[in-house]
Amino acid sequence: MTTIASPLAPRATALEVVQGIDLSGKTAVVTGASSGIGVETARALLTAGASVMLAVRDTQKGEKVAAELRESTGNQEARVIQLDLGSLAQVREGAGRILDAAPAIHILINNAGIMATPQGQTPDGFETQFGTNHLGHFLLTELLMPALLAAALARVVALSSSGHRRSDIVWDDINFEGRPYDRWDAYGQSKTANALFAVGLTQKYGARGVTANAVHPGGIMTGLQKHVSLEEQRAMGWQDESGGLNPVFKTTEEGASTTVWAATSPQLEGMGGLFLEDLQESTPLDPQNPDPMFGHKPYARDPGNAARLWALSKELVGDYR
Ligand SMILES: NC(=O)c1ccc[n+]([C@@H]2O[C@H](COP(=O)([O-])OP(=O)(O)OC[C@H]3O[C@@H](n4cnc5c(N)ncnc54)[C@H](OP(=O)(O)O)[C@@H]3O)[C@@H](O)[C@H]2O)c1
């Protein structure tokens, strides 16, 4: 099977990925750019000359990040937009602010995310991780679609995770109403939804020039682990007793590289519905001999699953046209 791969090493940084790439005149939106790999994603896009909207829920935090990015990249086109993905009403408001500021969007990075949260529901009644990680981004992307279509060619990147392996979409109980809540299954389901979203978006809009790919960025210590206790992190082998990180963890600069590759590489022009990791196309996981780090479960790229999730998501978020 032929897969696409960057000529760079799997642990290259996002800044290495944009070397030689000119994004001047292009507009990018990065959700969750107030911390972690979203910041490094925005930094690389700004370095390549793009105008970047940092779509964040905490604008004070976002403004500090934007000021540092303007200073370090020399690109003054870092702008903060308020966006909370946890509520559909807030997504509608945030999308309106983005559309007011950008008639055309060339790159949309659906990066914001939460992981392993305690059981809860969004104000709209959805399980918190599915509601925030998937439905918030689904609605945002659909609302921004006129600006993506206006860009003529636009790329969307959906941050998934190797955590998708934990759960397919449980169609008859997405919100854990009839089964005990498991925060890792809920994260896994939401990350499978992110991967299927890339397939569904490309099915629906690919012929009109808007494509999406899913990315597993690798393991990176960021704000994402805040709901995972130190004891759990040690038990899972993420850290040792003295706080030493397992060497499989990437830096945030390395963690942003596959996202930035998906968003900018000429190698991926016009391509969508892929699952990317370590600067290459991922391969289906061998059920007999699963690699602990690399590979995706086929259900996360299944076209029928993707079409079903698209239709369901549309119904769940309600009218947006
Ligand atoms: N780090 C990893 O090992 C890893 C592995 C696989 C996949 N990923 C994925 O990579 C993405 C980025 O994660 P990260 O590691 O950079 O984590 P992070 O540092 O926690 O960043 C996540 C960002 O999402 C934002 N966010 C959370 N809830 C939001 C909401 N309701 N509305 C708007 N923004 C919200 C956070 O905002 P605040 O700053 O306000 O909290 C933060 O800026 C996530 O989608 C994650 O699932 C990460």
Coordinates of N, CA and C and ligand atoms in Angstrom, one line a residue, residues 31-39 55-59 61-62 82-87 91 110-115 128 132-133 137 158-163 187 190-191 194 215-226 238 249-250 252 255 259, ligand 1:
T31 N -8.5 27.0 16.2 CA -9.3 26.9 17.4 C -8.3 26.4 18.5
G32 N -8.6 26.9 19.7 CA -7.8 26.5 20.9 C -6.3 26.9 20.8
A33 N -6.1 28.1 20.2 CA -4.7 28.5 20.0 C -4.2 29.3 21.2
S34 N -4.8 29.1 22.4 CA -4.4 29.8 23.6 C -3.4 28.9 24.4
S35 N -3.2 27.6 24.0 CA -2.2 26.8 24.7 C -1.8 25.6 23.8
G36 N -0.8 24.9 24.3 CA -0.4 23.6 23.7 C 0.0 23.7 22.3
I37 N -0.4 22.7 21.5 CA 0.1 22.6 20.1 C -0.6 23.7 19.2
G38 N -1.8 24.2 19.7 CA -2.4 25.3 18.9 C -1.5 26.5 18.8
V39 N -0.8 26.8 19.8 CA 0.1 28.0 19.8 C 1.2 27.8 18.8
A55 N -8.8 31.5 17.6 CA -10.2 31.4 18.1 C -10.2 30.7 19.4
V56 N -10.4 31.5 20.5 CA -10.1 31.0 21.8 C -11.3 31.3 22.8
R57 N -11.5 30.5 23.8 CA -12.6 30.8 24.7 C -12.2 31.9 25.8
D58 N -10.9 31.9 26.1 CA -10.4 32.9 27.1 C -9.5 33.9 26.3
T59 N -10.2 35.1 26.1 CA -9.5 36.1 25.2 C -8.3 36.7 25.9
K61 N -6.1 35.2 27.9 CA -5.1 34.3 27.6 C -4.6 34.3 26.1
G62 N -5.6 34.4 25.3 CA -5.4 34.5 23.8 C -4.6 35.7 23.5
Q82 N -13.1 35.6 20.1 CA -13.7 34.8 21.1 C -14.6 33.7 20.6
L83 N -14.3 32.4 21.0 CA -15.1 31.3 20.5 C -15.1 30.2 21.6
D84 N -16.3 29.9 22.1 CA -16.4 28.7 23.0 C -17.2 27.6 22.3
L85 N -16.5 26.5 22.2 CA -17.0 25.4 21.4 C -18.0 24.5 22.2
G86 N -18.1 24.8 23.5 CA -18.9 23.9 24.4 C -20.4 24.2 24.3
S87 N -20.8 25.3 23.6 CA -22.2 25.6 23.6 C -22.5 26.0 22.1
V91 N -21.0 28.9 19.7 CA -20.4 28.6 18.4 C -21.0 29.5 17.4
N110 N -9.2 22.8 13.3 CA -10.1 22.4 14.4 C -9.3 21.7 15.4
N111 N -8.6 22.5 16.2 CA -7.6 22.0 17.2 C -8.0 21.9 18.6
A112 N -8.9 22.8 19.0 CA -9.3 22.8 20.4 C -9.8 21.5 20.9
G113 N -9.6 21.1 22.1 CA -10.1 19.8 22.6 C -10.0 19.7 24.1
I114 N -10.8 18.8 24.6 CA -10.7 18.4 26.0 C -10.6 16.9 26.1
M115 N -10.0 16.4 27.2 CA -9.8 15.0 27.3 C -10.1 14.4 28.7
T128 N -20.1 15.9 27.3 CA -19.2 17.0 27.2 C -18.1 16.9 26.1
T132 N -18.2 19.1 22.7 CA -17.2 20.1 22.5 C -16.3 19.8 21.3
N133 N -15.7 18.6 21.4 CA -14.7 18.2 20.4 C -15.2 18.0 19.0
H137 N -17.1 21.8 16.7 CA -16.4 22.0 15.5 C -17.2 21.7 14.2
A158 N -8.6 18.3 11.1 CA -9.4 17.9 12.3 C -8.4 17.2 13.3
L159 N -8.2 17.7 14.5 CA -7.4 17.0 15.4 C -8.1 15.8 16.0
S160 N -7.6 14.7 15.6 CA -8.1 13.4 16.2 C -7.1 13.0 17.2
S161 N -6.9 11.7 17.4 CA -5.9 11.2 18.4 C -5.8 9.7 18.3
S162 N -4.7 9.1 18.7 CA -4.7 7.7 18.8 C -5.7 7.2 19.8
G163 N -6.2 8.1 20.6 CA -7.3 7.7 21.6 C -8.5 7.3 20.8
Y187 N -13.8 10.1 25.3 CA -12.7 10.8 24.5 C -12.5 10.1 23.2
S190 N -15.3 10.7 20.8 CA -15.2 12.1 20.2 C -14.1 12.2 19.2
K191 N -13.0 11.5 19.4 CA -11.8 11.6 18.5 C -12.1 10.7 17.2
N194 N -14.0 13.1 15.2 CA -13.2 14.1 14.5 C -12.6 13.5 13.2
V215 N -5.7 14.4 11.9 CA -4.3 14.3 12.4 C -4.3 13.7 13.8
H216 N -3.4 12.8 14.0 CA -3.0 12.4 15.4 C -1.6 13.1 15.6
P217 N -1.5 14.0 16.6 CA -0.3 14.8 16.6 C 0.8 14.1 17.4
G218 N 0.6 12.9 18.0 CA 1.5 12.3 18.9 C 1.2 12.6 20.3
G219 N 2.0 12.1 21.2 CA 1.7 12.4 22.6 C 2.5 13.6 23.0
I220 N 1.9 14.6 23.6 CA 2.6 15.9 24.0 C 2.0 16.3 25.3
M221 N 2.9 16.7 26.2 CA 2.4 17.1 27.6 C 2.0 18.6 27.4
T222 N 0.7 18.8 27.6 CA 0.1 20.1 27.4 C -1.0 20.3 28.5
G223 N -1.9 21.3 28.3 CA -3.0 21.4 29.2 C -4.0 20.3 29.1
L224 N -3.9 19.5 28.1 CA -4.9 18.4 27.8 C -5.0 17.4 28.9
Q225 N -3.8 17.2 29.6 CA -3.8 16.1 30.6 C -4.3 16.6 32.0
K226 N -4.9 17.7 32.1 CA -5.3 18.3 33.4 C -6.3 17.4 34.2
W238 N 3.4 7.3 31.3 CA 3.7 8.6 30.7 C 4.8 9.3 31.4
F249 N 7.0 10.9 24.1 CA 6.4 12.2 24.1 C 7.1 13.2 23.2
K250 N 6.4 14.0 22.5 CA 7.0 15.0 21.6 C 7.0 16.3 22.3
T252 N 6.0 20.4 22.1 CA 4.8 21.1 21.4 C 5.2 21.5 20.0
G255 N 4.9 18.4 18.1 CA 3.5 18.0 18.1 C 2.6 18.8 17.1
T259 N -0.1 18.7 11.9 CA -1.2 19.6 11.6 C -0.8 20.6 10.5
Ligands
LIG1 N1 -1.4 16.6 23.7 C1 -1.6 15.3 23.2 O1 -0.9 14.4 23.6 C2 -2.6 15.1 22.1 C3 -2.7 13.8 21.6 C4 -3.6 13.5 20.7 C5 -4.5 14.5 20.3 N2 -4.4 15.7 20.8 C6 -5.4 16.7 20.4 O2 -4.7 17.9 20.0 C7 -5.6 19.0 20.3 C8 -4.9 20.1 21.0 O3 -4.5 19.7 22.3 P1 -3.3 20.2 23.2 O4 -2.6 19.0 23.6 O5 -2.7 21.4 22.6 O6 -4.2 20.6 24.5 P2 -4.3 22.0 25.3 O7 -3.0 22.6 25.6 O8 -5.2 21.7 26.5 O9 -5.1 22.9 24.2 C9 -6.4 22.7 24.0 C10 -7.1 24.0 23.6 O10 -8.5 23.8 23.5 C11 -9.1 24.8 24.1 N3 -10.5 24.5 24.5 C12 -10.9 23.6 25.4 N4 -12.2 23.6 25.5 C13 -12.7 24.6 24.7 C14 -13.9 25.2 24.4 N5 -15.0 24.7 25.0 N6 -14.0 26.2 23.5 C15 -12.9 26.7 22.9 N7 -11.7 26.2 23.2 C16 -11.6 25.2 24.0 C17 -8.3 25.1 25.3 O11 -8.6 26.4 25.8 P3 -8.1 26.9 27.3 O12 -6.7 27.4 27.0 O13 -9.1 28.0 27.6 O14 -8.2 25.7 28.2 C18 -6.9 25.0 24.7 O15 -6.5 26.2 24.1 C19 -6.8 18.5 21.0 O16 -7.9 18.4 20.1 C20 -6.4 17.1 21.4 O17 -7.4 16.2 21.5 C21 -3.5 16.0 21.7

